[in-house]
Every structure is written in structure tokens, then in C-alpha cells.
PDB file of C-alpha atoms in Angstrom:
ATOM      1  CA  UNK X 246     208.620 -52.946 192.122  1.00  0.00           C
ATOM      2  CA  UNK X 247     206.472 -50.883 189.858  1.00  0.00           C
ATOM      3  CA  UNK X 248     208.164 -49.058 187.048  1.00  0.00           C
ATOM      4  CA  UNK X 249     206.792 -45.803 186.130  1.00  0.00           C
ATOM      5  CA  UNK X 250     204.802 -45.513 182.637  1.00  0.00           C
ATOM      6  CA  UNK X 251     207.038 -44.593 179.374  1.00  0.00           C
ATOM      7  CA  UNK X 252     207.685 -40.725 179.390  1.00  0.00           C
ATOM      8  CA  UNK X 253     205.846 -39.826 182.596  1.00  0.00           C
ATOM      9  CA  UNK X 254     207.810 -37.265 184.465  1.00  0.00           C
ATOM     10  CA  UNK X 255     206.071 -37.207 188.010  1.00  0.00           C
ATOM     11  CA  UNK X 256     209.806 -35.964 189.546  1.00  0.00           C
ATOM     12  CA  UNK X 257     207.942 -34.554 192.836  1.00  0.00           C
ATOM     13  CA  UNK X 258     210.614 -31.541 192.696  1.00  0.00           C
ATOM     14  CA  UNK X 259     209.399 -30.590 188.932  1.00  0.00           C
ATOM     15  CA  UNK X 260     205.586 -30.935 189.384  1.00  0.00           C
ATOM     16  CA  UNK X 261     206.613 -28.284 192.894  1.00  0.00           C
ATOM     17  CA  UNK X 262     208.269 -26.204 190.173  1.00  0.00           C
ATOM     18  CA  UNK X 263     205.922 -26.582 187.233  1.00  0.00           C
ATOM     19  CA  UNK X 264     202.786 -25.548 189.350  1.00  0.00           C
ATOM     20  CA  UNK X 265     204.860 -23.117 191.402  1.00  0.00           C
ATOM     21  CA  UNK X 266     203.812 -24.789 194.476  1.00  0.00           C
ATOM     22  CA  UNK X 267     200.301 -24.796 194.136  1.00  0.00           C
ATOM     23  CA  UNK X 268     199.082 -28.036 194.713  1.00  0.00           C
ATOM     24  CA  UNK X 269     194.958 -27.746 194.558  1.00  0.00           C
ATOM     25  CA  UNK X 270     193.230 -26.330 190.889  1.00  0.00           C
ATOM     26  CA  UNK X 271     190.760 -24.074 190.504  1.00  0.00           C
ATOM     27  CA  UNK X 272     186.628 -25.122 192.569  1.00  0.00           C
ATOM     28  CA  UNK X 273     184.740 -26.713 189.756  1.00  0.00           C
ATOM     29  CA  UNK X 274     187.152 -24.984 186.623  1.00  0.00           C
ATOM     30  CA  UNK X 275     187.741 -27.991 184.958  1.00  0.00           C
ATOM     31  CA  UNK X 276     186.544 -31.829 184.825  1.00  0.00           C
ATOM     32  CA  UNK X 277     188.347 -34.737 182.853  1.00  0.00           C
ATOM     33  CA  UNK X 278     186.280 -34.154 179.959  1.00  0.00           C
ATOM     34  CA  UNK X 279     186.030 -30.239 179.374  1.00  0.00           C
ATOM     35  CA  UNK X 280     187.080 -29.077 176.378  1.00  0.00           C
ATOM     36  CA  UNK X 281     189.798 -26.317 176.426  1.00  0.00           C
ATOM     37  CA  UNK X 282     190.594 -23.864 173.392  1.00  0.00           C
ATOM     38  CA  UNK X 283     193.126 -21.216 172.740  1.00  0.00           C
ATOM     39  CA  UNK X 284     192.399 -17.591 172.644  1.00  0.00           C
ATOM     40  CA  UNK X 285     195.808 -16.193 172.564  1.00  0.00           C
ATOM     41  CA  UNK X 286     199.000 -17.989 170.675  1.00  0.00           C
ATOM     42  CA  UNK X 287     201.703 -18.269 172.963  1.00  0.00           C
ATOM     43  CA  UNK X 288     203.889 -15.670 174.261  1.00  0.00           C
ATOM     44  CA  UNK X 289     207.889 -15.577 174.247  1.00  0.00           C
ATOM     45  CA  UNK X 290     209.534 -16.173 177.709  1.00  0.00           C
ATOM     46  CA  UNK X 291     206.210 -17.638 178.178  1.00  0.00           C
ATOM     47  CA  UNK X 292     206.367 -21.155 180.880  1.00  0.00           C
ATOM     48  CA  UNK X 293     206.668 -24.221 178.448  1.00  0.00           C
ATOM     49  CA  UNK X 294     204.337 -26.181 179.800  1.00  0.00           C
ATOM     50  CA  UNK X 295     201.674 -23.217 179.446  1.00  0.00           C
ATOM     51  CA  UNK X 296     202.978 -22.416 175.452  1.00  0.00           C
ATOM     52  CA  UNK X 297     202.608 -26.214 174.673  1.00  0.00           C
ATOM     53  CA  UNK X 298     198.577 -26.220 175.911  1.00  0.00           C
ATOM     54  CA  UNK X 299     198.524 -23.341 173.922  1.00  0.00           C
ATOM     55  CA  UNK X 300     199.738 -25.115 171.056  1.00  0.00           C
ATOM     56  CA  UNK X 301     197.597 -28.390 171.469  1.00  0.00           C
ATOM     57  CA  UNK X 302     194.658 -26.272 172.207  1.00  0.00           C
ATOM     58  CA  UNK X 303     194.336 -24.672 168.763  1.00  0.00           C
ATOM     59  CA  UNK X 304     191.427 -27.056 168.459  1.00  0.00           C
ATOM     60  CA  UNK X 305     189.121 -28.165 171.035  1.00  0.00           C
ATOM     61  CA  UNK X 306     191.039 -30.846 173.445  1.00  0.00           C
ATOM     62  CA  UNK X 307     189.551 -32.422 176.215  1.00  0.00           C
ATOM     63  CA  UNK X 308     191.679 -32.222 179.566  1.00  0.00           C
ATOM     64  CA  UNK X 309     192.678 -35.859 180.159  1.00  0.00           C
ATOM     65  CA  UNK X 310     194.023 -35.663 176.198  1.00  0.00           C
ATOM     66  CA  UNK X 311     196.522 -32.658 177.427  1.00  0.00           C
ATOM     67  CA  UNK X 312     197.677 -34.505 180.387  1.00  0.00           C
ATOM     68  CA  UNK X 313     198.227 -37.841 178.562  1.00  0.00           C
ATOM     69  CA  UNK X 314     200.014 -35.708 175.758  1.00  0.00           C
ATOM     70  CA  UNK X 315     202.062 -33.762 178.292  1.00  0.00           C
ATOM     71  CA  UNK X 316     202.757 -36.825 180.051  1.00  0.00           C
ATOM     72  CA  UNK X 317     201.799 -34.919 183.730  1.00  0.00           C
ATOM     73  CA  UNK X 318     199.560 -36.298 185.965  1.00  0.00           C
ATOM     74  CA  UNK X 319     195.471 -34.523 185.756  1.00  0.00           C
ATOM     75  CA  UNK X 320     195.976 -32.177 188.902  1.00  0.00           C
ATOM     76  CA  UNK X 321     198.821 -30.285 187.237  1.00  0.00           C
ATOM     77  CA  UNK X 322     197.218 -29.729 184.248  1.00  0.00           C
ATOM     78  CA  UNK X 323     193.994 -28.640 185.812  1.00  0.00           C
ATOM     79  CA  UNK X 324     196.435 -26.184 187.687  1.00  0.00           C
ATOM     80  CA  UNK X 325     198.352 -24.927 184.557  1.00  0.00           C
ATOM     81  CA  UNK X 326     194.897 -24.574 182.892  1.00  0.00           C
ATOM     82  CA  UNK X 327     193.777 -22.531 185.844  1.00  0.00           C
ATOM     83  CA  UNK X 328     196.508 -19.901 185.178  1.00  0.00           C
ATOM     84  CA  UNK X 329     195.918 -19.851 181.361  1.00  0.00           C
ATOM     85  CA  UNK X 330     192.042 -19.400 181.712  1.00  0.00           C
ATOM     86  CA  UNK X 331     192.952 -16.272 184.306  1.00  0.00           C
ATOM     87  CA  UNK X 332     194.614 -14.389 181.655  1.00  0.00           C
ATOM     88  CA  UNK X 333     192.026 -14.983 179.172  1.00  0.00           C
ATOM     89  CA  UNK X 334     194.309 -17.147 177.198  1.00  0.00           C
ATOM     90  CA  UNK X 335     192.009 -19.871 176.550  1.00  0.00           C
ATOM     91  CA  UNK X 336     188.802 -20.284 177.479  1.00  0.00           C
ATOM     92  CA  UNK X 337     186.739 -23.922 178.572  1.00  0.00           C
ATOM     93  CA  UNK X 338     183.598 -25.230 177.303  1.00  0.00           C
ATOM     94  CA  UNK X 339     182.150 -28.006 179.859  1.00  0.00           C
ATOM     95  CA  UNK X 340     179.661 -30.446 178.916  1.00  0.00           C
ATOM     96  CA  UNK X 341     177.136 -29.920 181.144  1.00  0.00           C
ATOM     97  CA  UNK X 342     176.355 -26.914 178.690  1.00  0.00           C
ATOM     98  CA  UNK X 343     175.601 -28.976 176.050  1.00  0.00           C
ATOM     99  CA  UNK X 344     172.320 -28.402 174.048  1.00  0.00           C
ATOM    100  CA  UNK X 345     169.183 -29.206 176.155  1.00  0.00           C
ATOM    101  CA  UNK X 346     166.587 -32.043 175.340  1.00  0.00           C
ATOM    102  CA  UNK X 347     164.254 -29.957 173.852  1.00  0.00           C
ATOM    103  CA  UNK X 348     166.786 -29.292 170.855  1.00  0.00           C
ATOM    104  CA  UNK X 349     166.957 -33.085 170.040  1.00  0.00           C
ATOM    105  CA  UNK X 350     165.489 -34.891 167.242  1.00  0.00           C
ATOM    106  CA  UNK X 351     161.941 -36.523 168.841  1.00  0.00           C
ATOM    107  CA  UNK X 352     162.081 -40.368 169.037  1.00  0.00           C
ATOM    108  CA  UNK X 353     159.785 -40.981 166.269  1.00  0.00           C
ATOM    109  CA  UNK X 354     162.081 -39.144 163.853  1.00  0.00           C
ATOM    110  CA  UNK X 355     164.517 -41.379 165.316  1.00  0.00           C
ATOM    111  CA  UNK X 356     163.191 -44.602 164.951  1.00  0.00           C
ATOM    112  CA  UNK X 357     162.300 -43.653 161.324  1.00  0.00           C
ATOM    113  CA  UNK X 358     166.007 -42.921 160.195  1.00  0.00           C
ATOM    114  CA  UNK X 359     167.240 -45.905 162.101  1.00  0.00           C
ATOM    115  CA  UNK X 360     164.810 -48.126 159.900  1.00  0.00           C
ATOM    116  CA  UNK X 361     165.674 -46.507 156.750  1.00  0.00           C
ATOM    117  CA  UNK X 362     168.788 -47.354 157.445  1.00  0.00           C
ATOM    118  CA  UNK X 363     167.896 -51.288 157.873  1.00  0.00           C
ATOM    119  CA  UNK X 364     166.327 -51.326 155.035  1.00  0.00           C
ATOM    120  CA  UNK X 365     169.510 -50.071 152.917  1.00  0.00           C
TER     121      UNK X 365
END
């Protein structure tokens, strides 16, 4: 018999609760390695789950770090996220918006650091 990992709480019955039913995230919102900040601090009476991304979020934290931290499985986070990037209380920045080609050093300049660096 398989034992569940250390501190994971996949309890069917909380995960119904936690993502009040909802069992599908947001089309496209999030991937594994989008990077999620906080806009707003946390709120009181505020759902725990959503004040703890909130907390972790103060700097940029990629999705599958929130859902190893909050020990719940990728789908519920992606869900809880969904809610907290509705009300504009954090926003996402996705890699495939990273800087184009054309803003990257040109191979020569390239190959020229990488020898001065064998020859230190």
C-alpha cells in the first residue's frame, strides 16, 4: 500500500471545500512555471489558503513552489490562483513573455566572455 507524502492533505472532502467545488482552473491562466506576485496584502476573514499565497507571493514564486509549500496538489492551486488574479490581488507573469531574441547578447559577444573567462 502506498502511503501518502509527509504533510500532503489531499482529504477529497477539503480540496471540495477549499476550491468550493470547482474542480477545473482558469483556460490557459496559469502553467507550472508562471510566476505569481502579490498586489494586495491579505484581507481579514479572508480564505486561508488565499491569505497564505498572498503571503508567499510577496516575491515572485513560481506555481509548482506554492503548491509544494502549501502541500495541495497543482489543480487547486491553479484554482485558488484563479480567484486571487479575479480580484486583482495578484497578478501572473508567464514565461512565454520573456524578452525576445533580438534583446540577447549576439554569439560572438558570447563566445568572447566565455574565453575570457578560460583564460582566468
Amino acid at each position: 500500500m502506498t502511503r501518502p507524502l509527509a504533510g500532503r492533505d489531499e482529504d477529497p472532502d477539503r480540496l471540495y471545500t477549499v476550491t468550493r467545488g470547482r474542480s477545473r482552473p482558469p483556460e490557459h491562466a496559469f502553467d507550472l512555471v508562471t510566476l505569481i506576485v502579490t498586489e494586495q496584502e491579505p484581507v481579514p476573514g479572508m480564505q486561508s489558503e488565499h491569505a497564505r499565497i498572498l503571503t508567499l507571493c510577496a516575491t515572485p514564486t513560481a506555481v509548482v513552489e506554492l503548491a509544494a509549500e502549501l502541500a495541495l496538489p497543482v489543480s487547486v492551486v491553479k484554482i485558488l490562483l484563479g480567484d486571487l488574479l479575479e480580484a486583482g490581488r495578484i497578478t501572473a507573469r508567464h514565461p512565454r513573455f520573456a524578452p525576445s531574441k533580438a534583446r540577447l547578447p549576439d554569439l560572438d559577444t558570447l563566445k568572447q566572455v566565455l574565453h575570457g573567462l578560460q583564460q582566468l
